């Protein structure tokens, strides 16, 4: 290690630098979730071509599933995507596929993975996602049904960001004054 590598630690940290974490928290708070229902889950698993009473397999590669992959992320570019913690947004997945897929669209991931029965997997995913329960909540719909609350929610978010920026400006002054 070179002594000069210490440089990256010798700089001020900012509160607004955490903005994306807060933006994600605001977006996630709007995400819908399903109440657990075995019937809902079983129907979804059957649409994926699997037996809900057996050990589930990864929808991407077919190995034993160990996690639930969010097909669509709750947040895209800091805004609420319309998708949430819903049965039709969660698919059985092995850890490797869950991590490798990351933020990629499910279809792009399957294309890149290219399993031998890819087309059958695509067809099953499409069937699973064609259900009315898989459709995202639109921002327009939300604005229509909860206009005042959403406006206030977005105003609060803006205020939080403005206050973070103001605190950063104050921190600069405090550091300057304290160093004299
Ligand atoms: Zn897998």
PDB file of C-alpha atoms and ligand atoms in Angstrom:
ATOM      1  CA  UNK A   1       0.000   0.000   0.000  1.00  0.00           C
ATOM      2  CA  UNK A   2       1.267   3.452  -0.899  1.00  0.00           C
ATOM      3  CA  UNK A   3       1.177   6.191   1.745  1.00  0.00           C
ATOM      4  CA  UNK A   4      -0.682   8.416  -0.706  1.00  0.00           C
ATOM      5  CA  UNK A   5      -3.666   6.052  -0.713  1.00  0.00           C
ATOM      6  CA  UNK A   6      -4.694   7.669   2.580  1.00  0.00           C
ATOM      7  CA  UNK A   7      -5.916  10.614   0.468  1.00  0.00           C
ATOM      8  CA  UNK A   8      -9.366   9.163  -0.164  1.00  0.00           C
ATOM      9  CA  UNK A   9     -10.079   9.172   3.579  1.00  0.00           C
ATOM     10  CA  UNK A  10      -9.018  12.774   4.062  1.00  0.00           C
ATOM     11  CA  UNK A  11     -12.113  14.534   2.855  1.00  0.00           C
ATOM     12  CA  UNK A  12     -15.349  15.677   4.405  1.00  0.00           C
ATOM     13  CA  UNK A  13     -18.384  13.411   4.267  1.00  0.00           C
ATOM     14  CA  UNK A  14     -21.767  14.870   3.409  1.00  0.00           C
ATOM     15  CA  UNK A  15     -25.270  14.059   4.514  1.00  0.00           C
ATOM     16  CA  UNK A  16     -26.686  14.587   1.019  1.00  0.00           C
ATOM     17  CA  UNK A  17     -24.230  11.895  -0.128  1.00  0.00           C
ATOM     18  CA  UNK A  18     -26.723   9.465   1.438  1.00  0.00           C
ATOM     19  CA  UNK A  19     -29.583  10.869  -0.598  1.00  0.00           C
ATOM     20  CA  UNK A  20     -30.184   7.686  -2.614  1.00  0.00           C
ATOM     21  CA  UNK A  21     -30.607   5.677   0.608  1.00  0.00           C
ATOM     22  CA  UNK A  22     -33.321   8.086   1.730  1.00  0.00           C
ATOM     23  CA  UNK A  23     -34.917   8.216  -1.731  1.00  0.00           C
ATOM     24  CA  UNK A  24     -35.106   4.401  -1.651  1.00  0.00           C
ATOM     25  CA  UNK A  25     -36.740   4.482   1.773  1.00  0.00           C
ATOM     26  CA  UNK A  26     -39.399   6.940   0.558  1.00  0.00           C
ATOM     27  CA  UNK A  27     -40.053   4.891  -2.583  1.00  0.00           C
ATOM     28  CA  UNK A  28     -40.197   1.592  -0.690  1.00  0.00           C
ATOM     29  CA  UNK A  29     -42.691   3.047   1.764  1.00  0.00           C
ATOM     30  CA  UNK A  30     -45.178   3.413  -1.118  1.00  0.00           C
ATOM     31  CA  UNK A  31     -44.750  -0.175  -2.311  1.00  0.00           C
ATOM     32  CA  UNK A  32     -47.796  -2.426  -1.937  1.00  0.00           C
ATOM     33  CA  UNK A  33     -47.646  -5.811  -0.214  1.00  0.00           C
ATOM     34  CA  UNK A  34     -49.901  -8.857  -0.248  1.00  0.00           C
ATOM     35  CA  UNK A  35     -51.265 -10.423   2.919  1.00  0.00           C
ATOM     36  CA  UNK A  36     -50.100 -14.052   3.055  1.00  0.00           C
ATOM     37  CA  UNK A  37     -52.632 -16.443   1.600  1.00  0.00           C
ATOM     38  CA  UNK A  38     -51.766 -20.085   0.774  1.00  0.00           C
ATOM     39  CA  UNK A  39     -54.277 -20.084  -2.105  1.00  0.00           C
ATOM     40  CA  UNK A  40     -52.658 -17.023  -3.697  1.00  0.00           C
ATOM     41  CA  UNK A  41     -49.166 -18.492  -3.307  1.00  0.00           C
ATOM     42  CA  UNK A  42     -50.148 -21.968  -4.579  1.00  0.00           C
ATOM     43  CA  UNK A  43     -51.800 -20.555  -7.708  1.00  0.00           C
ATOM     44  CA  UNK A  44     -48.717 -18.442  -8.436  1.00  0.00           C
ATOM     45  CA  UNK A  45     -46.337 -21.384  -7.960  1.00  0.00           C
ATOM     46  CA  UNK A  46     -48.495 -23.551 -10.253  1.00  0.00           C
ATOM     47  CA  UNK A  47     -48.315 -20.862 -12.956  1.00  0.00           C
ATOM     48  CA  UNK A  48     -44.538 -21.250 -12.701  1.00  0.00           C
ATOM     49  CA  UNK A  49     -44.997 -24.938 -13.534  1.00  0.00           C
ATOM     50  CA  UNK A  50     -44.052 -26.097 -10.038  1.00  0.00           C
ATOM     51  CA  UNK A  51     -45.722 -28.125  -7.291  1.00  0.00           C
ATOM     52  CA  UNK A  52     -46.411 -25.840  -4.316  1.00  0.00           C
ATOM     53  CA  UNK A  53     -46.081 -28.803  -1.917  1.00  0.00           C
ATOM     54  CA  UNK A  54     -42.647 -29.864  -3.165  1.00  0.00           C
ATOM     55  CA  UNK A  55     -39.245 -28.198  -2.721  1.00  0.00           C
ATOM     56  CA  UNK A  56     -39.208 -25.235  -5.046  1.00  0.00           C
ATOM     57  CA  UNK A  57     -36.686 -24.808  -7.813  1.00  0.00           C
ATOM     58  CA  UNK A  58     -34.976 -21.723  -9.212  1.00  0.00           C
ATOM     59  CA  UNK A  59     -37.108 -20.253 -12.029  1.00  0.00           C
ATOM     60  CA  UNK A  60     -33.943 -19.238 -13.882  1.00  0.00           C
ATOM     61  CA  UNK A  61     -31.615 -22.255 -13.734  1.00  0.00           C
ATOM     62  CA  UNK A  62     -33.672 -25.090 -12.215  1.00  0.00           C
ATOM     63  CA  UNK A  63     -31.432 -25.768  -9.235  1.00  0.00           C
ATOM     64  CA  UNK A  64     -32.920 -25.907  -5.755  1.00  0.00           C
ATOM     65  CA  UNK A  65     -34.296 -22.523  -4.697  1.00  0.00           C
ATOM     66  CA  UNK A  66     -33.061 -20.930  -1.480  1.00  0.00           C
ATOM     67  CA  UNK A  67     -34.372 -17.356  -1.784  1.00  0.00           C
ATOM     68  CA  UNK A  68     -37.212 -15.280  -3.235  1.00  0.00           C
ATOM     69  CA  UNK A  69     -36.159 -12.974  -6.039  1.00  0.00           C
ATOM     70  CA  UNK A  70     -38.043  -9.700  -6.584  1.00  0.00           C
ATOM     71  CA  UNK A  71     -38.857  -9.882 -10.303  1.00  0.00           C
ATOM     72  CA  UNK A  72     -39.143  -6.088 -10.460  1.00  0.00           C
ATOM     73  CA  UNK A  73     -37.354  -3.792  -8.033  1.00  0.00           C
ATOM     74  CA  UNK A  74     -39.473  -1.543  -5.831  1.00  0.00           C
ATOM     75  CA  UNK A  75     -37.322   1.418  -6.751  1.00  0.00           C
ATOM     76  CA  UNK A  76     -35.980   2.496 -10.132  1.00  0.00           C
ATOM     77  CA  UNK A  77     -33.817   5.620 -10.387  1.00  0.00           C
ATOM     78  CA  UNK A  78     -34.868   6.698  -6.897  1.00  0.00           C
ATOM     79  CA  UNK A  79     -38.589   6.579  -7.695  1.00  0.00           C
ATOM     80  CA  UNK A  80     -41.259   4.053  -6.755  1.00  0.00           C
ATOM     81  CA  UNK A  81     -41.587   1.502  -9.587  1.00  0.00           C
ATOM     82  CA  UNK A  82     -45.148   0.431  -8.744  1.00  0.00           C
ATOM     83  CA  UNK A  83     -43.965  -3.049  -7.718  1.00  0.00           C
ATOM     84  CA  UNK A  84     -43.712  -4.287  -4.186  1.00  0.00           C
ATOM     85  CA  UNK A  85     -43.689  -7.198  -1.797  1.00  0.00           C
ATOM     86  CA  UNK A  86     -46.353  -9.063  -3.654  1.00  0.00           C
ATOM     87  CA  UNK A  87     -46.771 -12.776  -4.361  1.00  0.00           C
ATOM     88  CA  UNK A  88     -46.672 -12.119  -8.117  1.00  0.00           C
ATOM     89  CA  UNK A  89     -43.448 -10.170  -7.791  1.00  0.00           C
ATOM     90  CA  UNK A  90     -41.548 -12.891  -5.903  1.00  0.00           C
ATOM     91  CA  UNK A  91     -40.146 -16.007  -7.573  1.00  0.00           C
ATOM     92  CA  UNK A  92     -38.166 -18.922  -6.135  1.00  0.00           C
ATOM     93  CA  UNK A  93     -34.502 -18.495  -6.967  1.00  0.00           C
ATOM     94  CA  UNK A  94     -31.153 -19.977  -6.057  1.00  0.00           C
ATOM     95  CA  UNK A  95     -28.716 -17.610  -4.357  1.00  0.00           C
ATOM     96  CA  UNK A  96     -26.415 -17.454  -7.372  1.00  0.00           C
ATOM     97  CA  UNK A  97     -29.174 -16.364  -9.770  1.00  0.00           C
ATOM     98  CA  UNK A  98     -30.651 -13.907  -7.241  1.00  0.00           C
ATOM     99  CA  UNK A  99     -27.275 -12.204  -6.829  1.00  0.00           C
ATOM    100  CA  UNK A 100     -26.278 -12.376 -10.503  1.00  0.00           C
ATOM    101  CA  UNK A 101     -29.613 -11.016 -11.714  1.00  0.00           C
ATOM    102  CA  UNK A 102     -29.351  -8.001  -9.404  1.00  0.00           C
ATOM    103  CA  UNK A 103     -31.191  -5.080 -10.991  1.00  0.00           C
ATOM    104  CA  UNK A 104     -31.338  -6.643 -14.476  1.00  0.00           C
ATOM    105  CA  UNK A 105     -34.722  -7.275 -16.123  1.00  0.00           C
ATOM    106  CA  UNK A 106     -35.657 -10.962 -15.670  1.00  0.00           C
ATOM    107  CA  UNK A 107     -35.758 -11.599 -19.421  1.00  0.00           C
ATOM    108  CA  UNK A 108     -32.308 -10.172 -20.025  1.00  0.00           C
ATOM    109  CA  UNK A 109     -30.996 -12.350 -17.215  1.00  0.00           C
ATOM    110  CA  UNK A 110     -32.587 -15.506 -18.665  1.00  0.00           C
ATOM    111  CA  UNK A 111     -31.240 -14.623 -22.122  1.00  0.00           C
ATOM    112  CA  UNK A 112     -27.718 -14.242 -20.768  1.00  0.00           C
ATOM    113  CA  UNK A 113     -27.978 -17.408 -18.650  1.00  0.00           C
ATOM    114  CA  UNK A 114     -29.390 -19.284 -21.653  1.00  0.00           C
ATOM    115  CA  UNK A 115     -30.565 -22.514 -19.961  1.00  0.00           C
ATOM    116  CA  UNK A 116     -31.478 -25.407 -22.334  1.00  0.00           C
ATOM    117  CA  UNK A 117     -35.217 -24.974 -21.623  1.00  0.00           C
ATOM    118  CA  UNK A 118     -35.093 -21.177 -21.806  1.00  0.00           C
ATOM    119  CA  UNK A 119     -38.247 -20.747 -23.878  1.00  0.00           C
ATOM    120  CA  UNK A 120     -40.315 -22.877 -21.465  1.00  0.00           C
ATOM    121  CA  UNK A 121     -39.000 -20.775 -18.566  1.00  0.00           C
ATOM    122  CA  UNK A 122     -39.894 -17.554 -20.379  1.00  0.00           C
ATOM    123  CA  UNK A 123     -43.398 -18.864 -21.121  1.00  0.00           C
ATOM    124  CA  UNK A 124     -43.969 -19.772 -17.462  1.00  0.00           C
ATOM    125  CA  UNK A 125     -42.722 -16.398 -16.244  1.00  0.00           C
ATOM    126  CA  UNK A 126     -45.026 -14.654 -18.709  1.00  0.00           C
ATOM    127  CA  UNK A 127     -47.987 -16.691 -17.489  1.00  0.00           C
ATOM    128  CA  UNK A 128     -47.086 -15.878 -13.881  1.00  0.00           C
ATOM    129  CA  UNK A 129     -46.790 -12.170 -14.694  1.00  0.00           C
ATOM    130  CA  UNK A 130     -49.927 -11.959 -16.832  1.00  0.00           C
ATOM    131  CA  UNK A 131     -52.149 -12.213 -13.735  1.00  0.00           C
ATOM    132  CA  UNK A 132     -53.985  -9.064 -12.665  1.00  0.00           C
ATOM    133  CA  UNK A 133     -52.192  -9.432  -9.302  1.00  0.00           C
ATOM    134  CA  UNK A 134     -48.847  -8.864 -11.025  1.00  0.00           C
ATOM    135  CA  UNK A 135     -49.671  -5.466 -12.479  1.00  0.00           C
ATOM    136  CA  UNK A 136     -47.821  -2.493 -10.956  1.00  0.00           C
ATOM    137  CA  UNK A 137     -49.556   0.347  -9.145  1.00  0.00           C
ATOM    138  CA  UNK A 138     -49.282   3.347 -11.441  1.00  0.00           C
ATOM    139  CA  UNK A 139     -48.175   6.719 -10.104  1.00  0.00           C
ATOM    140  CA  UNK A 140     -51.105   8.298 -11.959  1.00  0.00           C
ATOM    141  CA  UNK A 141     -53.541   5.918 -10.293  1.00  0.00           C
ATOM    142  CA  UNK A 142     -52.003   6.667  -6.919  1.00  0.00           C
ATOM    143  CA  UNK A 143     -52.215  10.406  -7.612  1.00  0.00           C
ATOM    144  CA  UNK A 144     -55.854   9.987  -8.614  1.00  0.00           C
ATOM    145  CA  UNK A 145     -56.888   7.982  -5.556  1.00  0.00           C
ATOM    146  CA  UNK A 146     -54.776   9.651  -2.870  1.00  0.00           C
ATOM    147  CA  UNK A 147     -53.938  13.020  -4.383  1.00  0.00           C
ATOM    148  CA  UNK A 148     -53.575  15.161  -1.268  1.00  0.00           C
ATOM    149  CA  UNK A 149     -51.659  12.578   0.736  1.00  0.00           C
ATOM    150  CA  UNK A 150     -49.265  11.878  -2.133  1.00  0.00           C
ATOM    151  CA  UNK A 151     -48.626  15.603  -2.706  1.00  0.00           C
ATOM    152  CA  UNK A 152     -47.827  16.044   0.994  1.00  0.00           C
ATOM    153  CA  UNK A 153     -45.665  12.901   0.960  1.00  0.00           C
ATOM    154  CA  UNK A 154     -43.605  14.257  -1.951  1.00  0.00           C
ATOM    155  CA  UNK A 155     -43.389  17.665  -0.272  1.00  0.00           C
ATOM    156  CA  UNK A 156     -42.015  16.045   2.895  1.00  0.00           C
ATOM    157  CA  UNK A 157     -39.464  14.152   0.813  1.00  0.00           C
ATOM    158  CA  UNK A 158     -38.324  17.414  -0.778  1.00  0.00           C
ATOM    159  CA  UNK A 159     -38.109  19.086   2.645  1.00  0.00           C
ATOM    160  CA  UNK A 160     -35.988  16.214   3.969  1.00  0.00           C
ATOM    161  CA  UNK A 161     -33.567  16.623   1.045  1.00  0.00           C
ATOM    162  CA  UNK A 162     -33.519  20.420   1.451  1.00  0.00           C
ATOM    163  CA  UNK A 163     -32.805  20.057   5.172  1.00  0.00           C
ATOM    164  CA  UNK A 164     -30.014  17.574   4.472  1.00  0.00           C
ATOM    165  CA  UNK A 165     -28.408  20.089   2.082  1.00  0.00           C
ATOM    166  CA  UNK A 166     -28.803  22.894   4.630  1.00  0.00           C
ATOM    167  CA  UNK A 167     -27.201  20.751   7.344  1.00  0.00           C
ATOM    168  CA  UNK A 168     -24.273  20.098   4.984  1.00  0.00           C
ATOM    169  CA  UNK A 169     -23.819  23.852   4.466  1.00  0.00           C
ATOM    170  CA  UNK A 170     -23.902  24.407   8.234  1.00  0.00           C
ATOM    171  CA  UNK A 171     -21.397  21.595   8.772  1.00  0.00           C
ATOM    172  CA  UNK A 172     -18.933  23.405   6.480  1.00  0.00           C
ATOM    173  CA  UNK A 173     -19.255  26.609   8.541  1.00  0.00           C
ATOM    174  CA  UNK A 174     -19.037  24.713  11.856  1.00  0.00           C
ATOM    175  CA  UNK A 175     -15.851  22.926  10.715  1.00  0.00           C
ATOM    176  CA  UNK A 176     -14.313  26.209   9.551  1.00  0.00           C
ATOM    177  CA  UNK A 177     -15.157  28.050  12.785  1.00  0.00           C
ATOM    178  CA  UNK A 178     -14.059  25.154  14.986  1.00  0.00           C
ATOM    179  CA  UNK A 179     -10.677  24.925  13.286  1.00  0.00           C
ATOM    180  CA  UNK A 180      -9.688  28.509  14.202  1.00  0.00           C
TER     181      UNK A 180
HETATM  182 ZN1  LIG B   1     -30.651 -20.293 -10.284  1.00  0.00          ZN
END
